Each structure stands twice: as C-alpha cells, then as structure tokens.
XYZ file of C-alpha atoms in Angstrom:
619
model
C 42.433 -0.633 1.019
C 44.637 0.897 3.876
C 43.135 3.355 6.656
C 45.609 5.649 5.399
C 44.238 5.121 1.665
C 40.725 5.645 2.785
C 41.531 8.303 4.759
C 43.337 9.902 1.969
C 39.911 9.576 -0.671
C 37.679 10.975 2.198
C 36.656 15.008 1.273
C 37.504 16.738 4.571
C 36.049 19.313 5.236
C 32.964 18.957 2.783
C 30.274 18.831 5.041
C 31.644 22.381 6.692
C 31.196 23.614 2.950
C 27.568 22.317 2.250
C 26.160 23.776 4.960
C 28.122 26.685 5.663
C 28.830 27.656 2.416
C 26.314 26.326 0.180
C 27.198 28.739 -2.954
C 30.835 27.063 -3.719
C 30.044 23.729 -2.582
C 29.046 21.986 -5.739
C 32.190 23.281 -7.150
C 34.433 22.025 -4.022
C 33.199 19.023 -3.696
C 30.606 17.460 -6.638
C 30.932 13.723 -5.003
C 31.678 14.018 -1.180
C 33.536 10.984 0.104
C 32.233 10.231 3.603
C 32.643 7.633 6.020
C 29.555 6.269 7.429
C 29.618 5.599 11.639
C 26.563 4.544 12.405
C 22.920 3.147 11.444
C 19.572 2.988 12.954
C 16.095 2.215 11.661
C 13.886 4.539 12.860
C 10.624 3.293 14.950
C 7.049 4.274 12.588
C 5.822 7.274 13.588
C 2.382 5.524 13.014
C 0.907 2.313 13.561
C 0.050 2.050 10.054
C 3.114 2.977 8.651
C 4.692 0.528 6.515
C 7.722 2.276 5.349
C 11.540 1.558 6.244
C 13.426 4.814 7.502
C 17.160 5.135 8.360
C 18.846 7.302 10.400
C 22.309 7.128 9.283
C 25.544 9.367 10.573
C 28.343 10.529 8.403
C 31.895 11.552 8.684
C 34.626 14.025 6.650
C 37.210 13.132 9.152
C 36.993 16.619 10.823
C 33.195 16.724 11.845
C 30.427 14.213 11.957
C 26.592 14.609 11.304
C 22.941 12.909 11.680
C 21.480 12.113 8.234
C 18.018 10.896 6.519
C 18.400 8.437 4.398
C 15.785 8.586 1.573
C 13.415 5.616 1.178
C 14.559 5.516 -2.117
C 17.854 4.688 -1.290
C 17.141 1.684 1.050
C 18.692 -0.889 -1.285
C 22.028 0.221 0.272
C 20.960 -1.282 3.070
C 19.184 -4.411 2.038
C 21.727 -5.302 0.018
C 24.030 -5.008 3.095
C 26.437 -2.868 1.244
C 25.882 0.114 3.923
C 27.635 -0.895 7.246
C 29.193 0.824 9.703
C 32.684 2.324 8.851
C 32.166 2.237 4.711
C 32.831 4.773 2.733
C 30.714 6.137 0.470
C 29.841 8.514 -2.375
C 27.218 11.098 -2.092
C 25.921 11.754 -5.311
C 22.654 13.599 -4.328
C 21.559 15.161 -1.381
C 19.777 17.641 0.485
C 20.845 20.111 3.504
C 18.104 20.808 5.922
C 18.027 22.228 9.431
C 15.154 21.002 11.749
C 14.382 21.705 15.372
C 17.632 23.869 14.572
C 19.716 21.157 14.019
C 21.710 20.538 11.089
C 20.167 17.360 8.769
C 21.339 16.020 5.221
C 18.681 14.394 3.613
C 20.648 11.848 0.931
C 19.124 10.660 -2.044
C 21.222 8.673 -3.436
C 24.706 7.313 -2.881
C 27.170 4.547 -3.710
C 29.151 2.146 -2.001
C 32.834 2.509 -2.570
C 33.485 -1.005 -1.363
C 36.957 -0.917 -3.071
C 37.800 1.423 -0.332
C 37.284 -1.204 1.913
C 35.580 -1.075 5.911
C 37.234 0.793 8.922
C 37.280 2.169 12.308
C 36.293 5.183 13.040
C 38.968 7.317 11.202
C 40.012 10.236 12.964
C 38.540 12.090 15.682
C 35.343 14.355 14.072
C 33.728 16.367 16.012
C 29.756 17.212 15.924
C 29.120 19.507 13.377
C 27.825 22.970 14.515
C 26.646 25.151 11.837
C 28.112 29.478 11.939
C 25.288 31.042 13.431
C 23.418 33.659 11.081
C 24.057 37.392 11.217
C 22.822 39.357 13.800
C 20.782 41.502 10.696
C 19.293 37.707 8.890
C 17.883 37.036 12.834
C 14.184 35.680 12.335
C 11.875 36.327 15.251
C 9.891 33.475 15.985
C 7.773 33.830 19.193
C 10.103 36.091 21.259
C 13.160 34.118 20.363
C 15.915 34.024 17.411
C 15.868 31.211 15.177
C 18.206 29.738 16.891
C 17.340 30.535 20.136
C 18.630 33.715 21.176
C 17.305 36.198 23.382
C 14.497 38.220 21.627
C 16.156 41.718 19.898
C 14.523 44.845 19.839
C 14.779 45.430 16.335
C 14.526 42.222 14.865
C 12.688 42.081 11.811
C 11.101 38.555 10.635
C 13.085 37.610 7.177
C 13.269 34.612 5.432
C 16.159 32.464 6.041
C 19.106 32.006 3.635
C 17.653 28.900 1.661
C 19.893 25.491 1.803
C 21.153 23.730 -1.208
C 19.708 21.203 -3.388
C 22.199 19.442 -5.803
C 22.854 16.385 -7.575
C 26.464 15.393 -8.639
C 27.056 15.978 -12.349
C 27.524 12.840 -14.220
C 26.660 10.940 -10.670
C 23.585 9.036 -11.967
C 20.972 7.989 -10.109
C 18.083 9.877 -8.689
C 18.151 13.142 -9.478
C 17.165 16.529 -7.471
C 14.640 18.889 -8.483
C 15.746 20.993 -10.973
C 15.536 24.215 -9.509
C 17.618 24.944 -6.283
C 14.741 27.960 -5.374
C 12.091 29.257 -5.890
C 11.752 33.282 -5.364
C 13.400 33.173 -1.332
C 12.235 29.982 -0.750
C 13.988 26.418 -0.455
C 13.125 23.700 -2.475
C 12.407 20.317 -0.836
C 12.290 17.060 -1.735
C 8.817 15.376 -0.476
C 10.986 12.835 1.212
C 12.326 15.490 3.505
C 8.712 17.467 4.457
C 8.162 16.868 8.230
C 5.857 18.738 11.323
C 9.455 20.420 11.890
C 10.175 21.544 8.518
C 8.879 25.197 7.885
C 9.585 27.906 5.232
C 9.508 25.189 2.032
C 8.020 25.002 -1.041
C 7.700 21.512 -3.076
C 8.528 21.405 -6.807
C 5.954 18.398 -7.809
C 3.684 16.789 -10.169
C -0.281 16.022 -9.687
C -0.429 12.103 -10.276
C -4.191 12.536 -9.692
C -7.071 14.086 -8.466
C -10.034 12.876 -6.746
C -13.180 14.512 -7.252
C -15.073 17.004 -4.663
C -16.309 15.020 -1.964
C -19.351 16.599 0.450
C -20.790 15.081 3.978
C -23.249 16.539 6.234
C -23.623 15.981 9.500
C -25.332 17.029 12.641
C -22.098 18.817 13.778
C -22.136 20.682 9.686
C -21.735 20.254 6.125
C -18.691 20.486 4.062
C -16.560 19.883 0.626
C -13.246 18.446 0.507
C -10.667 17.197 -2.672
C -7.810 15.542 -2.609
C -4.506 15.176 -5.104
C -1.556 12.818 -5.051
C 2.084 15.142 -5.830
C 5.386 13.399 -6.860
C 8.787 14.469 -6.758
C 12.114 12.313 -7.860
C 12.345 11.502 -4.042
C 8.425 10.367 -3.561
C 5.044 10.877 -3.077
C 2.263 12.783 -0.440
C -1.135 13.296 -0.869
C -2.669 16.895 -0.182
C -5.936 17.724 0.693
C -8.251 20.682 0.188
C -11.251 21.098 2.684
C -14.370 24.032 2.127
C -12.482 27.682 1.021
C -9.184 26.087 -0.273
C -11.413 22.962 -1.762
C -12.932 26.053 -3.629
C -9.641 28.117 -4.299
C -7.329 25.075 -5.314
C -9.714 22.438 -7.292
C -9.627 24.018 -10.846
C -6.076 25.484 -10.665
C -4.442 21.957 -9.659
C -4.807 19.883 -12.895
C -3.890 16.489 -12.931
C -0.187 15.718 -15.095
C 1.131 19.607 -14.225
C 3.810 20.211 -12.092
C 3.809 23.305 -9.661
C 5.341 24.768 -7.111
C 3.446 24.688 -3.508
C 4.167 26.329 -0.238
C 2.863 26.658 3.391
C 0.979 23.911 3.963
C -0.069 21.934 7.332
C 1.736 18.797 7.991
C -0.085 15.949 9.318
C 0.526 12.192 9.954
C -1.190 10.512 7.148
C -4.290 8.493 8.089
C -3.271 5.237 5.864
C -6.957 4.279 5.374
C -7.395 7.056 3.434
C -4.017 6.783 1.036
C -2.211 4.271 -0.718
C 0.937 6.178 -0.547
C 3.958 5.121 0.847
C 4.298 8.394 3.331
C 4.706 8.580 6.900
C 2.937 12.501 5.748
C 0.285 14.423 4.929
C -0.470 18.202 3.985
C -3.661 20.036 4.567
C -3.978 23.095 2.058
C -4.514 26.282 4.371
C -5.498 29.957 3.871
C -1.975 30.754 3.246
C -1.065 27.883 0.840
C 0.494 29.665 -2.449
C 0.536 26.866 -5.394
C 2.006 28.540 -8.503
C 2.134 26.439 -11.970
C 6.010 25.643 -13.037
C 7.183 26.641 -16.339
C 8.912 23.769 -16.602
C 6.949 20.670 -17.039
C 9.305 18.294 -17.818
C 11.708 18.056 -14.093
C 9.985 15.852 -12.633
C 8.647 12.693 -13.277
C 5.166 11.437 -14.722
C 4.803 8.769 -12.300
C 7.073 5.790 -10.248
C 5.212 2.253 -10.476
C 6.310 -0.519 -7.953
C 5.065 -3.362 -10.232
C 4.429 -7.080 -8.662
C 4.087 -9.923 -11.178
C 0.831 -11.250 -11.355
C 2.390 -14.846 -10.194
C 3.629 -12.879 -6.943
C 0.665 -11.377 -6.110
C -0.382 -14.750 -3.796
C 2.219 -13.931 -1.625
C 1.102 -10.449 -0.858
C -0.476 -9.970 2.573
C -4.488 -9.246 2.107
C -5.547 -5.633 1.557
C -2.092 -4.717 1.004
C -1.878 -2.204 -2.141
C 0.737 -2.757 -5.252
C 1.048 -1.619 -8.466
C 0.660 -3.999 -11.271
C 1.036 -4.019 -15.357
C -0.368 -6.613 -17.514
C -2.169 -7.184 -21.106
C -5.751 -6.949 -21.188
C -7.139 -10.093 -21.708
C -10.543 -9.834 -21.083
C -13.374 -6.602 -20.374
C -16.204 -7.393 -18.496
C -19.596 -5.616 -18.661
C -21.184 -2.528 -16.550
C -22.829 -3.776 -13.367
C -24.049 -2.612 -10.712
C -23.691 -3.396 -6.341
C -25.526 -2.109 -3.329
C -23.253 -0.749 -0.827
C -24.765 -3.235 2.612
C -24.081 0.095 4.747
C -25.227 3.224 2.994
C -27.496 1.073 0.271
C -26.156 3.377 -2.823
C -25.601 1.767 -5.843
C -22.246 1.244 -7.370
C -21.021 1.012 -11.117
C -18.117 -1.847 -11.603
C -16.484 -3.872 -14.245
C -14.080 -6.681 -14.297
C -11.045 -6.883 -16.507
C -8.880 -9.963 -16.699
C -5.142 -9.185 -17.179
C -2.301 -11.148 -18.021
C 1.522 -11.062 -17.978
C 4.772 -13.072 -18.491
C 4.698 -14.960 -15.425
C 1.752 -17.195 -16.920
C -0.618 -16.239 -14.376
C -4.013 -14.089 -14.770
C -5.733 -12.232 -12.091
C -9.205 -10.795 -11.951
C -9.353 -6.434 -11.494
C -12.547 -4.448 -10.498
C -12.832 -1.195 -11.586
C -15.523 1.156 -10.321
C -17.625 3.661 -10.821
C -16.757 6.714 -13.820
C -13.938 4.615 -14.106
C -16.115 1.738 -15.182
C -18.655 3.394 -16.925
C -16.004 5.177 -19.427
C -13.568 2.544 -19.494
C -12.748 1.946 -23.224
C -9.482 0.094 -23.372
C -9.632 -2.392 -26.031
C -8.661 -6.565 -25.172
C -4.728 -7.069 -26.041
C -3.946 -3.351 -24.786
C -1.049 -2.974 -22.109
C -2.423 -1.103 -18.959
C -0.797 -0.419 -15.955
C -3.112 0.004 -12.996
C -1.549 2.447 -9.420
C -2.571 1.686 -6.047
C -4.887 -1.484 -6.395
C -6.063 -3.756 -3.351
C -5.408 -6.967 -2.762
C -8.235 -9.048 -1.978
C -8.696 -12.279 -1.185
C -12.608 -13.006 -1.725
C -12.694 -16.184 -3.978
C -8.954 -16.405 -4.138
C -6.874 -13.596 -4.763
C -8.501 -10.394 -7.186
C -7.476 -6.647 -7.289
C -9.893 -3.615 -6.770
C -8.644 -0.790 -8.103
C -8.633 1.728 -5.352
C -10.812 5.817 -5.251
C -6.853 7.101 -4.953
C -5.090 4.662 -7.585
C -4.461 5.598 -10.987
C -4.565 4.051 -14.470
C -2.611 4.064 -17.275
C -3.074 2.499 -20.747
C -0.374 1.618 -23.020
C 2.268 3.507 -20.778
C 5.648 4.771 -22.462
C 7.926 2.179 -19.908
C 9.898 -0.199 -20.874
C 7.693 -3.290 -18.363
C 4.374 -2.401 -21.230
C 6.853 -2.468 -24.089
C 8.179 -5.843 -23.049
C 5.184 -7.291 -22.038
C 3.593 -6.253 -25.783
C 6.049 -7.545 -27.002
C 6.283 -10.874 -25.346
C 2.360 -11.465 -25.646
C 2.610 -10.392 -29.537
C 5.303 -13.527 -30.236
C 3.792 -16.334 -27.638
C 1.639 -14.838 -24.610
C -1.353 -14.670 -27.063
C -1.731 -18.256 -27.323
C -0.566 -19.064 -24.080
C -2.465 -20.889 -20.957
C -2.798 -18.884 -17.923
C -3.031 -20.049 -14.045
C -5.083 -18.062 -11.904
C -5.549 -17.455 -8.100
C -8.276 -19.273 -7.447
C -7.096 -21.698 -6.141
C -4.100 -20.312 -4.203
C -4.986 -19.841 -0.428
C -5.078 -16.577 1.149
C -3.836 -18.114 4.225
C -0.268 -18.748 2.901
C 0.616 -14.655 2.293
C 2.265 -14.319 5.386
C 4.512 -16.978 4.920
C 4.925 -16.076 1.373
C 4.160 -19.875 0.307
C 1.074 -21.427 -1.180
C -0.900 -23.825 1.023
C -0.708 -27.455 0.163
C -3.536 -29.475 -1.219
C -4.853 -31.842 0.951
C -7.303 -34.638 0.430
C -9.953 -35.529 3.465
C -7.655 -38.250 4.871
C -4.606 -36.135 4.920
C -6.490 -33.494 6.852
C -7.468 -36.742 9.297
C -4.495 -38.360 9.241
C -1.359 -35.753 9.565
C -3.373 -34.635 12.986
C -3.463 -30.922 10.975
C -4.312 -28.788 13.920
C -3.906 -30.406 16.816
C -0.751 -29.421 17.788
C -0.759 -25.755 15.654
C -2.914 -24.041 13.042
C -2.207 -25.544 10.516
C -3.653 -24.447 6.876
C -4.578 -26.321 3.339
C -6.508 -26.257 0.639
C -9.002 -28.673 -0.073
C -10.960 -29.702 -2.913
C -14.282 -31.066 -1.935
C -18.198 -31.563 -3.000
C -21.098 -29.771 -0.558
C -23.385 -32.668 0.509
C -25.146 -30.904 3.249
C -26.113 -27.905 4.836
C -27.219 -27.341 8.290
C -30.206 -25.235 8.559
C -30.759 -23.979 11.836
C -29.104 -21.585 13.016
C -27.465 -20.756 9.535
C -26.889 -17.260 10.488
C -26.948 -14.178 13.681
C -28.300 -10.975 13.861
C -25.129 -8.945 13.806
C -24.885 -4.993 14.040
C -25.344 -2.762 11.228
C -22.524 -0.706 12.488
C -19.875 -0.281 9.860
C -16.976 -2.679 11.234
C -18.665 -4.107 14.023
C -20.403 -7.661 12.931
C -21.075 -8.294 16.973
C -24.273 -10.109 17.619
C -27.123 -8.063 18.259
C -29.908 -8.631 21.372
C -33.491 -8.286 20.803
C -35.145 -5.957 23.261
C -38.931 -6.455 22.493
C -39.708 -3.183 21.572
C -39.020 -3.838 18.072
C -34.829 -2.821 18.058
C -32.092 -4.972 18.274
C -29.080 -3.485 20.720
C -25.384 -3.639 20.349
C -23.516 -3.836 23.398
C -20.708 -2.949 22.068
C -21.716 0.172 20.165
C -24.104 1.080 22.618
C -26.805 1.508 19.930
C -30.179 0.234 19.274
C -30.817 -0.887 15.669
C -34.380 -0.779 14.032
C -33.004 -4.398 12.438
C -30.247 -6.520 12.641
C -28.136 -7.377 9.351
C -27.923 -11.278 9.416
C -24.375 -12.500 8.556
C -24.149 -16.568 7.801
C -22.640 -18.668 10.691
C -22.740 -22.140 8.495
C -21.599 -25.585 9.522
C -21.364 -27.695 6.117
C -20.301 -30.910 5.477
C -18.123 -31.749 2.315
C -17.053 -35.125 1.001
C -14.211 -36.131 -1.535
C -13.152 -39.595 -2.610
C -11.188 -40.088 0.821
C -14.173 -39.216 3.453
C -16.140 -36.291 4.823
C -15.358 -33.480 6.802
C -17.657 -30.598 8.605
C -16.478 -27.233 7.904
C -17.445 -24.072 9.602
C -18.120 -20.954 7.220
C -18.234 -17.518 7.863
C -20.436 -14.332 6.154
C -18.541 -13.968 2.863
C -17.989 -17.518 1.998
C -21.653 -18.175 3.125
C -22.465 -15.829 0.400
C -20.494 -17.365 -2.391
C -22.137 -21.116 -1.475
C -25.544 -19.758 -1.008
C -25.523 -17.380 -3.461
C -27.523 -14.923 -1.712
C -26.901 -12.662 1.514
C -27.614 -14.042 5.117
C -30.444 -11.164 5.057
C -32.156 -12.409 2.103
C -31.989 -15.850 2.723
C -33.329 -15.208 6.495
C -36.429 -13.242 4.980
C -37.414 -15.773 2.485
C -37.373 -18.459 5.558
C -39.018 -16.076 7.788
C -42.237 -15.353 4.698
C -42.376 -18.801 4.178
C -39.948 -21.697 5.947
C -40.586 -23.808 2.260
C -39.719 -21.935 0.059
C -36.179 -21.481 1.827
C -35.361 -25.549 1.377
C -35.051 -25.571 -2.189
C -32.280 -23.007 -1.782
C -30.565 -24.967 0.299
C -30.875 -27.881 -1.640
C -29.828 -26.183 -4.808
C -26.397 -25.119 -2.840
C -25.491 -29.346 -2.375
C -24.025 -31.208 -4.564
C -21.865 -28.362 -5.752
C -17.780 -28.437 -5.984
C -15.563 -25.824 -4.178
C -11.873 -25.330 -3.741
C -11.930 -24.472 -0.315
C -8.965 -22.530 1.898
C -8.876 -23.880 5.268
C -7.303 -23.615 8.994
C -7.072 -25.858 11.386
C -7.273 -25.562 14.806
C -7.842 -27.107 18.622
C -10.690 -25.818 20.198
C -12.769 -26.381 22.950
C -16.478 -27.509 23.123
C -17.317 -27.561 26.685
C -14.518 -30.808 28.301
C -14.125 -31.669 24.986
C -10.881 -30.917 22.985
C -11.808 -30.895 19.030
C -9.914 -29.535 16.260
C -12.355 -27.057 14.418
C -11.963 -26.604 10.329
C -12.613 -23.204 9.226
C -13.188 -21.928 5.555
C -10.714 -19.095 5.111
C -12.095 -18.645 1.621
C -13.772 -20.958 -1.321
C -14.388 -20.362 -5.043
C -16.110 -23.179 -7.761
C -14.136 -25.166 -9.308
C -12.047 -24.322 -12.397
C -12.251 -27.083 -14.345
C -10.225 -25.486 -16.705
C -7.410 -24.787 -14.613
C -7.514 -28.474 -12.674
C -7.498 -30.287 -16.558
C -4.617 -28.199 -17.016
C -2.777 -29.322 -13.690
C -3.340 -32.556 -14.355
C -2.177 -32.489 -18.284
C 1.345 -31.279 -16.583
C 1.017 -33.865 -14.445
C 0.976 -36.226 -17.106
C 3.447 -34.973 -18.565
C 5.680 -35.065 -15.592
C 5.095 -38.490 -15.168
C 6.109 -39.521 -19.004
C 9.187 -37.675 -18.967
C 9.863 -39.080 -15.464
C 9.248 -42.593 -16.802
C-alpha cells in the first residue's frame, strides 16, 4: 500500500489518549494502528536468564514511544513479520510509567502486512505525558512523583491507576479481567519490575511447595514458596519466617487472588524453572486477598516438547512434556552422596505420537502417592533433562503434574494411542548421544575402525556413538580422592593427621569421597579402543560407587577382582568425544565416555528389522 494509505489507517493521536486519558480510550480507539520505528533485544539482566526480551518503539504519526514487548508475543519477531516501519494492530496492551517514564507493555498484536513497510511517516515527537495535578502530587522522599520540588502540603495519595484493556473481538491473549482493584493498578506479571511500585497482580497459584526449614550457625528459619500465573506469564513468590507463617494456609494451590506490595528480586534460576527474569519476596506489608472470580485467568500454560525432540534439548534444560503412561515403576529408595538422607522415587515410562518413549523419575510424596493407572494421559510441568544413560526426565521440587488434563495435546494423544499407539513399537533415548544437543543432531554411529580411520579428533572434537564389548579394566588407579564439597569434585591431599585438604575450598575433610577415573578398553568386530571414563559412567559399568568399590579393595584387595571381572565381557552403547591431547612430547587423541547405557537389544533388533526392510524395498 501507499505511504499516504498507511498513513491514512494509522490512529493519530491514540497513544495521547491511552495515557492521558485512559477513561475514553477503549472507546476512541479499540485497535490502535501504529507504526513500529525501531527494535532492540534487550541484553539478560542475569547470567542465567534464558528469556528473549524486546524493546520495541511505536508511532501514531504525532508522537512516538518506548514499548515492552511481552514474551508472549515474540513470534512477531521470529517469524520476521515485525520490522522496522510495519504497521501494526494493537489488540492488547498495558500502560505503565517507570522511572517516570511513560512504557506500554503490549501483549499481543498483529501484523498488518497488507499495509505494507515504510519510512518513518511523519515527524512524531517523544511522547510526554500531562503532568498530574498539583492536589494528586505523591511525596516520595522530599520530591514529587515526578520530580518536583518537595510542597509543603503535599499529602502521599495513590496515583491515578493506568489502563488495562484488550480489544473486543481482537483475539489473542487476553488482559486480566479486572482493570483495578480498590485504588490500585492491575499488572500483568510480564510487566512487574524493581521500578514498578504501587501494583497489585490478579493471578493463579500453579503450585505450592511445602515449608522448608534450615539451621545454621548464623540461625534457623522457615520458608515456602508458590508459582502465580497470569494470561501474560509466570513468577514464583516466596514466603520466609512471619509471612511463611501468615501466607502458607491462605494461598491454596488452583485459586486465584489478588496480591500487592511485594519485593522484587532477580530470580536465582537454580531455584525456579520459570521463564522470569523476576522474583517477589512476600514482606510485612504484602496484602493477598482471594478473587471472587475464579475463572479470569488461566489454570496453567504448558510448553510441550515431543518426546522424539527431547534429544535435541541442551542437558539440564527444563520443558514441559505430555505423554500416555506406559509403564509405573515401583517405590525405591536413594541416598543423597552429600547430606546421606534417603529419598523416595519411582520411574514411569511415557509415550507419545512421535514413536519415541522416555524414562521420568518422580520423587518423594510425589512417588509415594502416585496412583495414575498405565494407559492414562499425564502431563508433567517443569521436568529436567538429564542425560545419565541417555536422555531421562526428573521431575523437578517446583514442577507440577497433571493427569488426564482437559487440553486438546491429552485428548489427541488418547485418542491416537486408543486406535494404533497401543500396539505400537517405541524408540527410546538410549542410545541417542548427549553430546549432539547443542547442535540439535544425533551423533553418528561409528564402528572401531571408523573412529581410527576418519582421524576423529585430531583436527577437532569430534563426537560418536559407539557400540562396543568391555574386555578389560585397569585397576590401579581406578579412582581419586575428590572433595566432599557439594560441586567441587577437586582432588583432595592427604595431610597425615588423618584429613584430607581441598585446596580449593580451603577445607580439611575427615575423608575423601572417591569418584572413578577409569581407563577401559572395549573391542567390536573392527578392533579395540581404550576409553577414558569418568564418575557417573564408572558407576553404571561397575555397578557400585568409586567409595564402595575403594573400601572393599582397601578390606581385602581379593575380594575387589571378582568385581572387576564381573564388569568385562559386558556390552555398552557408549557416547564419545574425541580429542588431541598431550601426554608429555607426545600428541595423542584421547576418547572420552560422555555417557554409556547396556545394550537394548530390543531396540537394536528393531533397527535392524527396518533395516531390512529398507534394503527389500530398495532392491
């Protein structure tokens, strides 16, 4: 279309209206027609952050002005259909002033790409919002909200609140369904920052962890957590000591409520599986009041990956995944290595259209009052990716789970299994490598002679998989004497006095824990190759930890070779990298096990009856 056609469908003068005049603005304009002049991703405001923000600027023609776009509205973006000088539909948004500066938070929008891509049109200016009455001035520190020099009379009120508005008919995501609450603006979750003050959050309680206690030398004390949800995301709140004890019972898990005047924190990522750059902290003057209504805002938002996907995700990543129950494991138990405290766990088996089955660890109440029967549809929030054996899921202390969920992914996946999936083969992950996630590829199979003869690692790293039989085991030095510190694994010195001292902590240690340091040598119809294994896969060939194994040989050096013997002769599909390193002058490349897991016979028959068949119809 024309710049004067464009120019002609753009609302001037809208965003003068939605800021200034906030009351008549849904009737003025109910789909502002912008132009858009600029984009810029905005740098993480954490290491750990993972999630992609926008800083996008937008134009009526008369004035122009900085805006957030909403996570949820990336697609825009990666489908390149917002670039500079479009025009574009605003179908739900949110005004906001921070560091007193005028901010429109949009949640959704649309494209009008038959309106075609300009230059600038026009001349807009920077939008300056009419500064309040003198009477609505809010003291704040010796200065007006804005500012001003400090009056003598000025009485702390709060400000007008800003609107919150969806277009009718626009589609979409939707706003909360209350502009305010009492005097106070309601946000969207998306738009709570350190800068944001005076709101209240209209959200739901996706879950609820339960009271948590430590003690330490420094003091003792309780703490809870909750996960709240909005139509424009997620943050997790936390309740430490008086307001663990004031807020635990009243915040119920499925209710929706409104909260206000909390602390806003960056969110410590280890801790939460949500995808916020935020955090709030419940404080003494937190007010949390239950909605009336329940039904605004929504149960819960899944992200689901297939099953088949989930070798491409990047290890201890979190997802969300759906799938039918295939198979329920039993009630076990695991000793923690670090605090020794036992843990309840059971393994379920799930299943879904893309032919592939993964193996999911649930854990303790969780486990122990898991009922779900087999064939049951269950869609599991926030679960880990692992790659231990090939790639498994641990369902995480902050995920959620929900069986037989009212969506239409667990009514099509019933359906599906009920008229095939139920008789259906399934490939697992065991034998995809863990090395191939961040190239989103799985790592070819080698035999011995490939590895020798494409030169795999002598140039690059290079990684494969390799299928290959244990045919021995070198036993000395098998394993260190590593720290005990959580994280640390460093190598531990014996000072004589009966500790063992990490450098690197700066701590002396009544024992070591021994991790395995192997050097095996496997063999396969092509040749033999000497592998070096780390802790974990040590502990899947030997079946044991490094600790155990080091006592038995330390009580008695015999009875540790038939456990070493029992470990040869036994068949692994083993993930490997290759690379150059350097023993003393000597250049070597150095093959080390990533991670292994026995055979599956049942999986490899499979391969090769598709092989087979490949071949016949080929021929």
């Amino acid at each position: 279309m024309s710049v004067a056609g464009a120019q002609q469908a753009i609302t001037q003068g809208a965003l003068d209206a939605i800021f200034n005049e906030p009351g008549t603005a849904d009737q003025r304009f109910p789909v502002p027609v912008l132009q858009c002049l600029q984009i810029k991703p905005l740098a993480a405001t954490n290491a750990a952050a993972q999630q992609e923000r926008y800083r996008i600027v937008l134009s009526d023609i008369r004035n122009y002005v900085q805006c957030m776009l909403a996570t949820q509205a990336n697609h825009v973006i990666h489908d390149n259909q917002l670039v500079r000088g479009c025009i574009v539909r605003i179908k739900s948004y949110q005004a906001n002033e921070v560091k007193g500066k005028n901010i429109l938070i949009i949640l959704d929008l649309e494209v009008a790409t038959e309106l075609g891509t300009h230059d600038r049109i026009g001349e807009p200016a920077p939008f300056d919002a009419k500064p309040p009455p003198t009477e609505a001035s809010t003291a704040i520190g010796g200065a007006g909200f804005y500012g001003a020099t400090k009056r003598e009379a000025s009485v702390p009120i709060k400000p007008e609140p800003m609107p919150s508005r969806t277009a009718p008919g626009g589609g979409g995501m939707q706003s909360t369904s209350s502009k305010t609450h009492g005097n106070s603006v309601i946000y969207p979750i998306e738009a709570i920052t350190p800068y944001a003050h005076k709101w209240t959050i209209k959200a739901r309680v996706t879950s609820k962890s339960d009271i948590k206690t430590w003690h330490k030398a420094s003091g003792e004390g309780k703490l809870f957590s909750v996960n709240l949800l909005d139509e424009s995301g997620e943050i997790k709140a936390t309740g430490f000591n008086e307001q663990c004890d004031s807020f635990y019972d009243v915040l119920q898990e499925g209710q929706v409520y409104y909260i206000s005047t909390c602390k806003v924190n960056l969110a410590k990522k280890q801790f939460s599986n949500l995808p916020n750059d935020y955090e709030l902290a419940f404080e003494r003057e937190t007010t949390i009041e239950k909605a009336s209504d329940q039904s605004s805002v929504p149960q819960v938002r899944f992200n689901f990956v297939p099953i088949s996907e989930i070798q491409s995700v990047e290890k201890d990543a979190t997802v969300d995944v759906v799938g039918v129950l295939k198979e329920v494991g039993e009630v076990s138990q695991i000793i923690a290595k670090t605090t020794q405290k036992p843990y309840d766990k059971r393994e379920l088996t799930l299943v879904d259209d893309s032919r592939f089955s993964i193996r999911l660890t649930i854990w303790g109440k969780t486990a122990t009052t898991f009922s779900a029967q087999p064939e049951s549809v269950v869609a599991f929030k926030g679960v880990k990716v692992s790659d231990f054996g090939g790639r498994s899921l641990s369902l995480l202390a902050s995920g959620t789970m929900a069986l037989d969920p009212d969506i239409e992914e667990a009514h099509r996946l019933k359906g599906w299994y009920d008229s095939e999936g139920r008789s259906d083969n399934f490939n697992t992950h065991n034998n995809m490598a863990s090395m191939g996630a961040a190239t989103g590829r799985k790592d070819q199979t080698k035999c011995i002679s490939q590895v020798r003869d494409e030169n795999l690692g002598m140039e690059t790293k290079d990684y494969f998989t390799l299928k290959a039989t244990i045919v021995y085991i070198k036993q000395d030095n098998f394993a260190y004497p590593a720290c005990s510190s959580e994280g640390c694994n460093k190598k531990v010195v014996d000072q004589g006095d009966g500790t063992w001292r990490c450098e690197k902590c700066d701590i002396a240690h009544p024992r070591p824990q021994y991790r395995y340091i192997m050097s095996v040598n496997v063999n396969d119809h092509t040749g033999q190759l000497w592998l070096s294994c780390f802790d974990d896969v040590g502990r899947i060939i030997m079946g044991m930890s490094a600790d155990e194994l080091m006592e038995v040989k330390e009580n008695d050096e015999d009875n540790s070779q038939p456990i070493f013997e029992a470990a040869n002769c036994s068949k692994y599909t083993f993930q490997c990298r290759a690379q150059m390193d350097n023993y003393g002058e000597n250049p070597r490349v150095r093959y080390q096990v990533m991670s292994a897991a026995p055979l599956d016979y049942k999986t490899e028959a499979l391969k090769l009856a598709d092989m087979i068949k490949q071949f016949d119809m080929s021929s």
